[in-house]
């Protein structure tokens, strides 16, 4: 699938629901064009444990999927474990990007790794900017709240998803299968 245009860096950010959902839609679209896809999920725990619908669907379709997180910090005291996993995840993402074997890479919840200080945003933005124009660079989709300006500056497409209303906030509803996972 390589060579179908200039690879794009796409960011889905904001406080609204749907950033990961939009990224998974990009994966489905790429698969429909014969693309080779990978997902590096940051902060979130193992998708099998979460019984994550997108993982259950996409992994059997050949999407490479690795998680680099032990859950959000409000779920457990896991900041140091998450820091180590985010470093490992960034190294894996660089390998996938450099391999020329991936047409689309999703780095889900990656902005948290940056805003929480687990990774150096300037170094990452510089690395991505330096590699963006090189042969074999995949389309790159980054998700998460509060995307740092350094990443926004090098992106080709940035969409901010804003929460207008959400029943989990207003009514205290728990996360629901088919809606949040």
Short mmCIF file of C-alpha atoms in Angstrom, two decimals, residues 28-123:
data_model
loop_
_atom_site.label_atom_id
_atom_site.label_comp_id
_atom_site.label_asym_id
_atom_site.label_seq_id
_atom_site.Cartn_x
_atom_site.Cartn_y
_atom_site.Cartn_z
CA UNK A 28 -10.71 -0.19 9.39
CA UNK A 29 -10.39 2.21 6.45
CA UNK A 30 -6.71 1.29 5.97
CA UNK A 31 -7.51 -2.44 6.15
CA UNK A 32 -10.12 -1.90 3.46
CA UNK A 33 -7.35 -0.61 1.20
CA UNK A 34 -5.06 -3.54 2.00
CA UNK A 35 -3.05 -1.60 4.56
CA UNK A 36 -0.85 -3.20 7.18
CA UNK A 37 -1.79 -1.73 10.55
CA UNK A 38 -0.50 -1.65 14.10
CA UNK A 39 -1.82 -0.24 17.35
CA UNK A 40 0.38 0.80 20.26
CA UNK A 41 -1.93 1.52 23.16
CA UNK A 42 -0.43 3.62 25.95
CA UNK A 43 -1.54 3.78 29.60
CA UNK A 44 -4.53 1.48 29.04
CA UNK A 45 -4.21 -2.01 30.49
CA UNK A 46 -4.21 -5.21 28.42
CA UNK A 47 -7.17 -5.20 25.99
CA UNK A 48 -7.97 -8.86 26.70
CA UNK A 49 -8.44 -8.00 30.37
CA UNK A 50 -10.59 -5.02 29.43
CA UNK A 51 -12.51 -7.16 26.91
CA UNK A 52 -12.01 -4.34 24.41
CA UNK A 53 -14.28 -4.70 21.36
CA UNK A 54 -11.90 -3.05 18.91
CA UNK A 55 -9.07 -5.39 19.89
CA UNK A 56 -11.38 -8.45 19.67
CA UNK A 57 -12.27 -7.44 16.12
CA UNK A 58 -9.03 -6.06 14.71
CA UNK A 59 -6.39 -8.44 16.09
CA UNK A 60 -7.83 -11.46 14.21
CA UNK A 61 -7.73 -9.33 11.02
CA UNK A 62 -3.94 -9.13 11.33
CA UNK A 63 -3.60 -5.81 13.13
CA UNK A 64 -0.48 -5.89 15.29
CA UNK A 65 -1.54 -4.77 18.78
CA UNK A 66 0.57 -4.11 21.84
CA UNK A 67 -0.33 -2.41 25.09
CA UNK A 68 2.09 -0.30 27.07
CA UNK A 69 0.23 0.57 30.22
CA UNK A 70 -1.09 -0.75 33.48
CA UNK A 71 -4.19 1.44 33.65
CA UNK A 72 -4.94 5.07 34.32
CA UNK A 73 -3.46 6.58 37.48
CA UNK A 74 -6.89 7.06 39.04
CA UNK A 75 -7.37 3.27 38.83
CA UNK A 76 -4.23 2.36 40.80
CA UNK A 77 -0.91 3.69 42.05
CA UNK A 78 0.94 2.73 38.89
CA UNK A 79 2.77 5.86 37.70
CA UNK A 80 6.25 4.32 37.73
CA UNK A 81 5.06 1.15 35.99
CA UNK A 82 3.29 3.27 33.36
CA UNK A 83 6.40 5.40 32.88
CA UNK A 84 8.51 2.31 32.12
CA UNK A 85 5.85 0.87 29.82
CA UNK A 86 5.49 4.16 27.93
CA UNK A 87 9.24 4.25 27.28
CA UNK A 88 9.02 0.67 26.01
CA UNK A 89 5.99 1.59 23.88
CA UNK A 90 7.73 4.56 22.27
CA UNK A 91 10.70 2.33 21.39
CA UNK A 92 8.31 -0.18 19.79
CA UNK A 93 6.53 2.60 17.88
CA UNK A 94 9.87 3.82 16.51
CA UNK A 95 10.71 0.27 15.39
CA UNK A 96 7.36 -0.05 13.61
CA UNK A 97 7.76 3.37 11.99
CA UNK A 98 11.30 2.59 10.84
CA UNK A 99 10.50 -0.92 9.62
CA UNK A 100 8.61 0.18 6.52
CA UNK A 101 6.31 -2.78 7.25
CA UNK A 102 3.38 -0.73 8.58
CA UNK A 103 1.09 1.49 6.52
CA UNK A 104 -0.85 2.93 9.46
CA UNK A 105 0.16 3.11 13.10
CA UNK A 106 -2.18 4.19 15.88
CA UNK A 107 -0.57 5.47 19.07
CA UNK A 108 -3.65 5.44 21.28
CA UNK A 109 -3.65 7.58 24.44
CA UNK A 110 -0.12 8.66 23.56
CA UNK A 111 -0.70 12.26 24.64
CA UNK A 112 -0.97 11.09 28.26
CA UNK A 113 2.58 9.72 28.08
CA UNK A 114 3.67 13.23 27.07
CA UNK A 115 1.53 15.38 29.38
CA UNK A 116 2.36 13.22 32.40
CA UNK A 117 6.07 13.65 31.68
CA UNK A 118 6.74 9.98 31.00
CA UNK A 119 8.30 10.90 27.65
CA UNK A 120 10.00 14.07 26.42
CA UNK A 121 7.58 15.77 24.04
CA UNK A 122 10.26 17.88 22.32
CA UNK A 123 12.44 14.85 21.55
#
